Amino acid sequence: MIRYPDRPLKTIGVTAPSSGVPEAHHDLLKAAVSQLEQTGLSVKTSANAWTQQGARSSSAVDRARQLIAMWQDPEIDAIVPPWGGELLLEILEHTDFQSTTPKWLLGYSDLSLLTLAATLNTGIATAHGTNIIDLRGSETDPTTVRWRDVLESTQGAVIEQTSSKFYQKSWEHDKPTPAVFHLDEPTVWKTASGHAEQMDGRLLGGCIDVIRHLIGTPYGDVAGFRTAHIPGEPVVWYLENCELTVTDLKRSLLQMKYAGWFDNCAGIVFGRSAANGPVQGYTAEDVYAELAEQLNVPIIYDADIGHQPPQLVFVNGAYATVHAQDGIGRVVQEFR
């Protein structure tokens, strides 16, 4: 079975298991903390949330130590790191997942390596969605704001989300807005088949750039997780591509297939990606069509996941129905 955190949301813990916030950007983290406090939440930050050197917030051992300290802190109800980064993979060998207590862990990009590994190794649900830095605005768009609904939910909850109306095609940090994002491109969820699709199963996924590195390690035992926690149940994978070329995306998907990650797969949801430019005429749409045929499953793409915000909150381990029709997406997650 899947365990869901069962705590009132009063205090957010901010630690940096990947990249921290360098001094030049401390104002961003301070603004995010201030906004959360204005909504009635308390915020506790670790020392490494405020540091960055050598593509990481601090040493691997220190990052793992500060993460576990927040997981074990009885005053902290959820952990939301400042943002992703590059080298979270370093901390896994220093992280004792069995010493953790059920509390929400929310993030995306490099952080999805941690959320997926945590769920696979403990059976505790984790959340893929916004990070703290992107909550610094005085306003929040209707899609991003749902992060709190998820983190305030417990066993037995049903969360329904719909696709955004507009998304942000590119970051414009020199043009700040009250809601942080520049949502000016129409959102259109698409399917490889070209017609309406629906998939039902347990959610697993994250940023494919990093979660692919769990394959073949003790931290990425998908088969063992399925046997122990969701025996016989199908899986809906959600994946987003940050920087991979289309051909590297295809290689990574094949590796997942060869490793058995797509066994008993009910479908795959791909997020929007600015990295999906064609390689010698070979497109992301080609990849999706080939994968749909090879696995004989529905494929939904350009969904609200990843580095072109806003994004829905997908909960690793939750039972979900994902539906796309006429460009509109709908996700219903049951915490069972």
Short mmCIF file of C-alpha atoms in Angstrom, two decimals:
data_model
loop_
_atom_site.label_atom_id
_atom_site.label_comp_id
_atom_site.label_asym_id
_atom_site.label_seq_id
_atom_site.Cartn_x
_atom_site.Cartn_y
_atom_site.Cartn_z
CA MET A 1 0.00 0.00 0.00
CA ILE A 2 0.97 3.65 -0.35
CA ARG A 3 1.33 5.81 2.75
CA TYR A 4 0.25 9.43 2.54
CA PRO A 5 1.49 12.14 4.92
CA ASP A 6 -1.13 12.89 7.56
CA ARG A 7 -0.17 16.20 9.11
CA PRO A 8 -1.80 19.64 9.26
CA LEU A 9 0.18 22.02 7.08
CA LYS A 10 1.62 24.59 9.45
CA THR A 11 5.38 24.68 8.91
CA ILE A 12 7.35 24.38 5.66
CA GLY A 13 10.96 23.25 5.75
CA VAL A 14 13.30 24.62 3.09
CA THR A 15 16.53 22.73 2.54
CA ALA A 16 18.70 22.33 -0.56
CA PRO A 17 19.48 18.70 -1.47
CA SER A 18 20.64 19.91 -4.90
CA SER A 19 21.38 23.60 -5.50
CA GLY A 20 21.10 26.26 -2.86
CA VAL A 21 20.51 29.97 -3.34
CA PRO A 22 23.67 32.06 -3.84
CA GLU A 23 23.95 35.39 -2.07
CA ALA A 24 23.12 37.32 -5.24
CA HIS A 25 19.65 35.74 -5.23
CA HIS A 26 18.88 35.72 -1.51
CA ASP A 27 16.18 38.28 -2.18
CA LEU A 28 14.22 35.65 -4.13
CA LEU A 29 14.19 33.19 -1.25
CA LYS A 30 13.43 35.92 1.27
CA ALA A 31 10.47 37.02 -0.86
CA ALA A 32 9.18 33.44 -1.08
CA VAL A 33 9.46 32.96 2.69
CA SER A 34 7.67 36.27 3.26
CA GLN A 35 4.80 35.34 0.93
CA LEU A 36 4.29 32.00 2.65
CA GLU A 37 4.33 33.62 6.06
CA GLN A 38 1.70 36.12 4.91
CA THR A 39 -0.59 33.16 4.20
CA GLY A 40 -0.24 31.94 7.77
CA LEU A 41 2.49 29.35 7.29
CA SER A 42 5.72 29.17 9.25
CA VAL A 43 8.97 28.55 7.39
CA LYS A 44 12.19 27.00 8.67
CA THR A 45 15.26 27.13 6.43
CA SER A 46 18.42 25.06 6.65
CA ALA A 47 21.87 26.63 6.41
CA ASN A 48 22.51 25.23 2.94
CA ALA A 49 19.36 26.78 1.51
CA TRP A 50 21.41 30.01 1.49
CA THR A 51 24.68 28.70 0.02
CA GLN A 52 25.96 27.57 -3.38
CA GLN A 53 29.44 26.56 -4.54
CA GLY A 54 30.67 24.10 -7.15
CA ALA A 55 27.20 23.40 -8.62
CA ARG A 56 25.79 22.34 -5.23
CA SER A 57 24.59 23.89 -2.02
CA SER A 58 27.05 21.99 0.16
CA SER A 59 28.78 18.61 0.31
CA ALA A 60 26.82 15.45 -0.42
CA VAL A 61 27.06 14.29 3.20
CA ASP A 62 25.94 17.66 4.51
CA ARG A 63 23.01 17.90 2.10
CA ALA A 64 21.81 14.44 3.13
CA ARG A 65 22.25 15.31 6.82
CA GLN A 66 20.24 18.53 6.56
CA LEU A 67 17.52 16.80 4.53
CA ILE A 68 17.13 13.96 7.05
CA ALA A 69 17.15 16.47 9.92
CA MET A 70 14.12 18.17 8.38
CA TRP A 71 12.43 14.85 7.69
CA GLN A 72 12.81 13.95 11.37
CA ASP A 73 11.98 17.40 12.76
CA PRO A 74 8.54 17.05 14.43
CA GLU A 75 7.78 20.73 13.82
CA ILE A 76 8.14 20.52 10.04
CA ASP A 77 5.10 19.30 8.11
CA ALA A 78 6.40 19.46 4.53
CA ILE A 79 9.73 19.95 2.76
CA VAL A 80 9.89 22.21 -0.28
CA PRO A 81 13.43 22.97 -1.57
CA PRO A 82 14.21 26.33 -3.17
CA TRP A 83 14.72 24.85 -6.66
CA GLY A 84 16.41 22.02 -8.56
CA GLY A 85 20.01 21.91 -9.72
CA GLU A 86 22.52 19.42 -11.06
CA LEU A 87 24.00 17.00 -8.53
CA LEU A 88 21.29 15.66 -6.25
CA LEU A 89 22.32 12.14 -7.29
CA GLU A 90 25.36 12.49 -5.00
CA ILE A 91 23.30 12.40 -1.81
CA LEU A 92 21.43 9.13 -2.34
CA GLU A 93 24.16 6.89 -0.90
CA HIS A 94 24.17 9.07 2.22
CA THR A 95 20.38 9.16 2.67
CA ASP A 96 18.73 6.64 4.98
CA PHE A 97 15.23 6.59 3.55
CA GLN A 98 14.05 4.17 6.20
CA SER A 99 14.71 6.76 8.90
CA THR A 100 12.23 9.19 7.36
CA THR A 101 8.74 9.91 8.65
CA PRO A 102 5.77 10.47 6.31
CA LYS A 103 5.68 14.14 5.38
CA TRP A 104 5.26 15.80 2.02
CA LEU A 105 8.26 16.41 -0.19
CA LEU A 106 7.51 18.72 -3.12
CA GLY A 107 9.67 19.78 -6.05
CA TYR A 108 10.62 19.23 -9.68
CA SER A 109 13.62 19.16 -12.03
CA ASP A 110 16.65 17.63 -10.21
CA LEU A 111 14.47 17.27 -7.12
CA SER A 112 12.32 14.69 -8.90
CA LEU A 113 15.24 12.30 -8.56
CA LEU A 114 14.75 12.52 -4.81
CA THR A 115 10.95 12.39 -4.81
CA LEU A 116 10.86 9.30 -7.03
CA ALA A 117 13.64 7.53 -5.12
CA ALA A 118 11.92 8.32 -1.81
CA THR A 119 8.62 6.81 -2.94
CA LEU A 120 10.25 3.76 -4.51
CA ASN A 121 12.25 3.06 -1.35
CA THR A 122 9.60 3.76 1.28
CA GLY A 123 6.14 3.56 -0.29
CA ILE A 124 5.50 7.10 0.98
CA ALA A 125 3.80 9.42 -1.51
CA THR A 126 5.80 12.41 -2.74
CA ALA A 127 4.76 15.35 -4.91
CA HIS A 128 6.08 16.66 -8.23
CA GLY A 129 5.29 20.34 -8.62
CA THR A 130 6.36 23.89 -7.90
CA ASN A 131 9.34 24.86 -5.78
CA ILE A 132 9.59 27.56 -3.12
CA ILE A 133 11.25 30.20 -5.28
CA ASP A 134 8.32 30.20 -7.71
CA LEU A 135 5.90 30.95 -4.86
CA ARG A 136 7.40 34.38 -4.20
CA GLY A 137 4.84 36.38 -6.18
CA SER A 138 2.11 38.45 -4.60
CA GLU A 139 -0.31 36.57 -6.87
CA THR A 140 -0.53 32.89 -7.79
CA ASP A 141 -2.00 31.50 -10.99
CA PRO A 142 -4.97 29.06 -10.75
CA THR A 143 -2.79 26.05 -11.64
CA THR A 144 0.18 26.61 -9.34
CA VAL A 145 -1.99 27.49 -6.35
CA ARG A 146 -3.19 23.88 -6.12
CA TRP A 147 0.11 22.82 -4.51
CA ARG A 148 -1.37 23.68 -1.15
CA ASP A 149 -4.52 21.64 -1.74
CA VAL A 150 -2.31 18.59 -2.25
CA LEU A 151 -0.07 19.19 0.75
CA GLU A 152 -3.15 19.70 2.95
CA SER A 153 -4.67 16.38 1.81
CA THR A 154 -4.34 13.02 3.52
CA GLN A 155 -5.27 9.36 3.02
CA GLY A 156 -8.59 9.01 1.21
CA ALA A 157 -8.51 12.43 -0.45
CA VAL A 158 -9.50 12.97 -4.09
CA ILE A 159 -7.78 15.83 -5.92
CA GLU A 160 -9.02 16.99 -9.32
CA GLN A 161 -6.97 19.34 -11.49
CA THR A 162 -7.52 20.68 -14.99
CA SER A 163 -5.03 21.96 -17.52
CA SER A 164 -3.98 25.58 -17.52
CA LYS A 165 -5.34 28.05 -20.05
CA PHE A 166 -1.93 29.57 -20.78
CA TYR A 167 1.69 28.60 -20.16
CA GLN A 168 5.08 30.32 -20.12
CA LYS A 169 7.18 29.58 -23.19
CA SER A 170 10.38 31.15 -21.89
CA TRP A 171 11.70 32.74 -18.71
CA GLU A 172 11.96 36.54 -18.59
CA HIS A 173 13.64 37.26 -15.28
CA ASP A 174 14.20 40.89 -16.23
CA LYS A 175 10.43 41.42 -16.45
CA PRO A 176 8.97 40.41 -13.07
CA THR A 177 5.23 39.95 -12.71
CA PRO A 178 3.02 39.73 -9.59
CA ALA A 179 2.52 36.02 -10.31
CA VAL A 180 6.21 35.36 -11.24
CA PHE A 181 5.35 33.59 -14.50
CA HIS A 182 4.59 35.12 -17.91
CA LEU A 183 1.62 32.99 -18.98
CA ASP A 184 1.01 34.08 -22.56
CA GLU A 185 0.99 30.95 -24.74
CA PRO A 186 -2.25 28.92 -25.11
CA THR A 187 -2.06 25.53 -23.41
CA VAL A 188 -3.01 22.59 -25.65
CA TRP A 189 -2.72 19.02 -24.39
CA LYS A 190 -2.12 16.65 -27.30
CA THR A 191 -2.18 12.89 -27.88
CA ALA A 192 -0.04 10.67 -30.07
CA SER A 193 -3.19 9.13 -31.52
CA GLY A 194 -4.74 12.49 -32.39
CA HIS A 195 -7.97 11.67 -30.54
CA ALA A 196 -9.16 11.66 -26.93
CA GLU A 197 -7.18 9.45 -24.56
CA GLN A 198 -7.56 8.28 -20.98
CA MET A 199 -5.22 6.32 -18.75
CA ASP A 200 -5.67 4.95 -15.22
CA GLY A 201 -3.04 3.74 -12.79
CA ARG A 202 -0.50 4.60 -10.12
CA LEU A 203 1.58 7.68 -10.87
CA LEU A 204 5.36 7.56 -11.05
CA GLY A 205 7.74 9.93 -12.78
CA GLY A 206 9.72 13.14 -12.87
CA CYS A 207 12.37 14.82 -14.99
CA ILE A 208 13.68 12.14 -17.34
CA ASP A 209 17.09 13.85 -17.53
CA VAL A 210 17.78 12.76 -13.96
CA ILE A 211 15.45 9.92 -12.99
CA ARG A 212 16.96 7.75 -15.75
CA HIS A 213 20.11 7.63 -13.59
CA LEU A 214 18.21 5.56 -11.02
CA ILE A 215 18.05 2.65 -13.46
CA GLY A 216 20.22 -0.25 -12.29
CA THR A 217 20.80 1.25 -8.83
CA PRO A 218 19.38 0.19 -5.46
CA TYR A 219 17.40 3.45 -5.45
CA GLY A 220 15.47 2.72 -8.65
CA ASP A 221 13.98 -0.71 -7.97
CA VAL A 222 10.65 -0.15 -9.69
CA ALA A 223 9.86 -3.87 -9.80
CA GLY A 224 10.49 -4.24 -6.07
CA PHE A 225 8.35 -1.20 -5.30
CA ARG A 226 5.48 -2.56 -7.35
CA THR A 227 5.62 -5.94 -5.65
CA ALA A 228 5.76 -4.45 -2.18
CA HIS A 229 3.33 -1.53 -2.50
CA ILE A 230 1.10 -1.74 -5.59
CA PRO A 231 1.02 -5.44 -6.56
CA GLY A 232 -0.65 -6.06 -9.92
CA GLU A 233 -1.62 -2.42 -10.45
CA PRO A 234 -0.81 -0.55 -13.67
CA VAL A 235 1.46 2.50 -13.67
CA VAL A 236 0.93 5.83 -15.40
CA TRP A 237 4.31 7.43 -16.02
CA TYR A 238 4.64 11.21 -16.19
CA LEU A 239 7.87 12.54 -17.67
CA GLU A 240 9.31 15.91 -18.57
CA ASN A 241 12.41 16.73 -20.58
CA CYS A 242 14.57 19.62 -19.43
CA GLU A 243 17.63 19.54 -21.69
CA LEU A 244 17.81 16.23 -23.60
CA THR A 245 17.97 16.23 -27.37
CA VAL A 246 15.18 14.29 -29.03
CA THR A 247 17.54 11.40 -29.82
CA ASP A 248 18.80 11.30 -26.22
CA LEU A 249 15.18 11.34 -25.08
CA LYS A 250 14.53 8.30 -27.26
CA ARG A 251 17.60 6.49 -25.91
CA SER A 252 16.52 7.21 -22.34
CA LEU A 253 13.00 5.91 -22.97
CA LEU A 254 14.41 2.75 -24.51
CA GLN A 255 16.62 2.27 -21.47
CA MET A 256 13.57 2.57 -19.23
CA LYS A 257 11.77 0.04 -21.42
CA TYR A 258 14.69 -2.41 -21.38
CA ALA A 259 14.93 -2.05 -17.58
CA GLY A 260 11.29 -3.08 -17.20
CA TRP A 261 10.07 0.28 -15.97
CA PHE A 262 7.27 0.24 -18.54
CA ASP A 263 5.99 -3.23 -17.61
CA ASN A 264 2.23 -3.07 -16.97
CA CYS A 265 2.24 0.55 -18.10
CA ALA A 266 -1.21 2.13 -18.58
CA GLY A 267 0.08 5.20 -20.43
CA ILE A 268 2.63 8.01 -20.40
CA VAL A 269 2.15 11.75 -19.93
CA PHE A 270 4.89 14.02 -21.28
CA GLY A 271 5.30 17.64 -20.24
CA ARG A 272 6.01 20.58 -22.49
CA SER A 273 9.68 21.06 -23.34
CA ALA A 274 11.78 23.77 -24.92
CA ALA A 275 14.43 21.11 -25.63
CA ASN A 276 12.28 19.17 -28.11
CA GLY A 277 13.81 20.55 -31.29
CA PRO A 278 14.16 18.05 -34.17
CA VAL A 279 17.41 16.18 -34.83
CA GLN A 280 17.93 15.62 -38.55
CA GLY A 281 14.19 15.77 -39.04
CA TYR A 282 13.46 13.37 -36.17
CA THR A 283 10.92 14.99 -33.84
CA ALA A 284 9.54 14.51 -30.36
CA GLU A 285 6.21 13.68 -31.98
CA ASP A 286 7.98 10.84 -33.80
CA VAL A 287 9.27 9.57 -30.45
CA TYR A 288 5.81 9.67 -28.90
CA ALA A 289 4.20 7.89 -31.86
CA GLU A 290 6.84 5.15 -31.87
CA LEU A 291 6.56 4.65 -28.11
CA ALA A 292 2.78 4.43 -28.28
CA GLU A 293 3.09 1.71 -30.91
CA GLN A 294 5.89 -0.19 -29.16
CA LEU A 295 4.15 -0.24 -25.77
CA ASN A 296 0.59 -0.24 -27.10
CA VAL A 297 -0.40 2.47 -24.64
CA PRO A 298 -1.90 5.97 -24.93
CA ILE A 299 0.50 8.90 -24.95
CA ILE A 300 -0.45 12.42 -23.85
CA TYR A 301 2.02 15.25 -24.39
CA ASP A 302 2.51 19.00 -23.92
CA ALA A 303 0.93 18.60 -20.49
CA ASP A 304 1.37 20.97 -17.54
CA ILE A 305 4.53 19.39 -16.16
CA GLY A 306 8.04 20.73 -15.85
CA HIS A 307 10.16 23.66 -16.98
CA GLN A 308 7.52 25.55 -18.96
CA PRO A 309 5.15 26.49 -16.14
CA PRO A 310 2.59 26.39 -14.72
CA GLN A 311 2.43 22.79 -13.66
CA LEU A 312 -0.03 20.48 -12.03
CA VAL A 313 0.95 18.55 -8.92
CA PHE A 314 1.48 14.86 -9.70
CA VAL A 315 1.75 12.60 -6.64
CA ASN A 316 4.04 9.59 -6.86
CA GLY A 317 2.04 6.57 -5.72
CA ALA A 318 -1.42 8.09 -6.08
CA TYR A 319 -4.04 6.35 -8.19
CA ALA A 320 -4.88 8.65 -11.07
CA THR A 321 -7.12 9.03 -14.08
CA VAL A 322 -5.56 11.26 -16.72
CA HIS A 323 -7.74 12.38 -19.61
CA ALA A 324 -7.05 14.59 -22.64
CA GLN A 325 -9.62 15.73 -25.18
CA ASP A 326 -9.89 18.74 -27.48
CA GLY A 327 -6.70 20.24 -26.03
CA ILE A 328 -7.92 20.14 -22.44
CA GLY A 329 -6.44 17.91 -19.75
CA ARG A 330 -7.99 16.58 -16.58
CA VAL A 331 -6.22 14.71 -13.77
CA VAL A 332 -8.03 13.08 -10.86
CA GLN A 333 -5.83 11.62 -8.12
CA GLU A 334 -7.06 9.35 -5.36
CA PHE A 335 -4.97 8.96 -2.24
CA ARG A 336 -5.67 5.30 -1.69
#
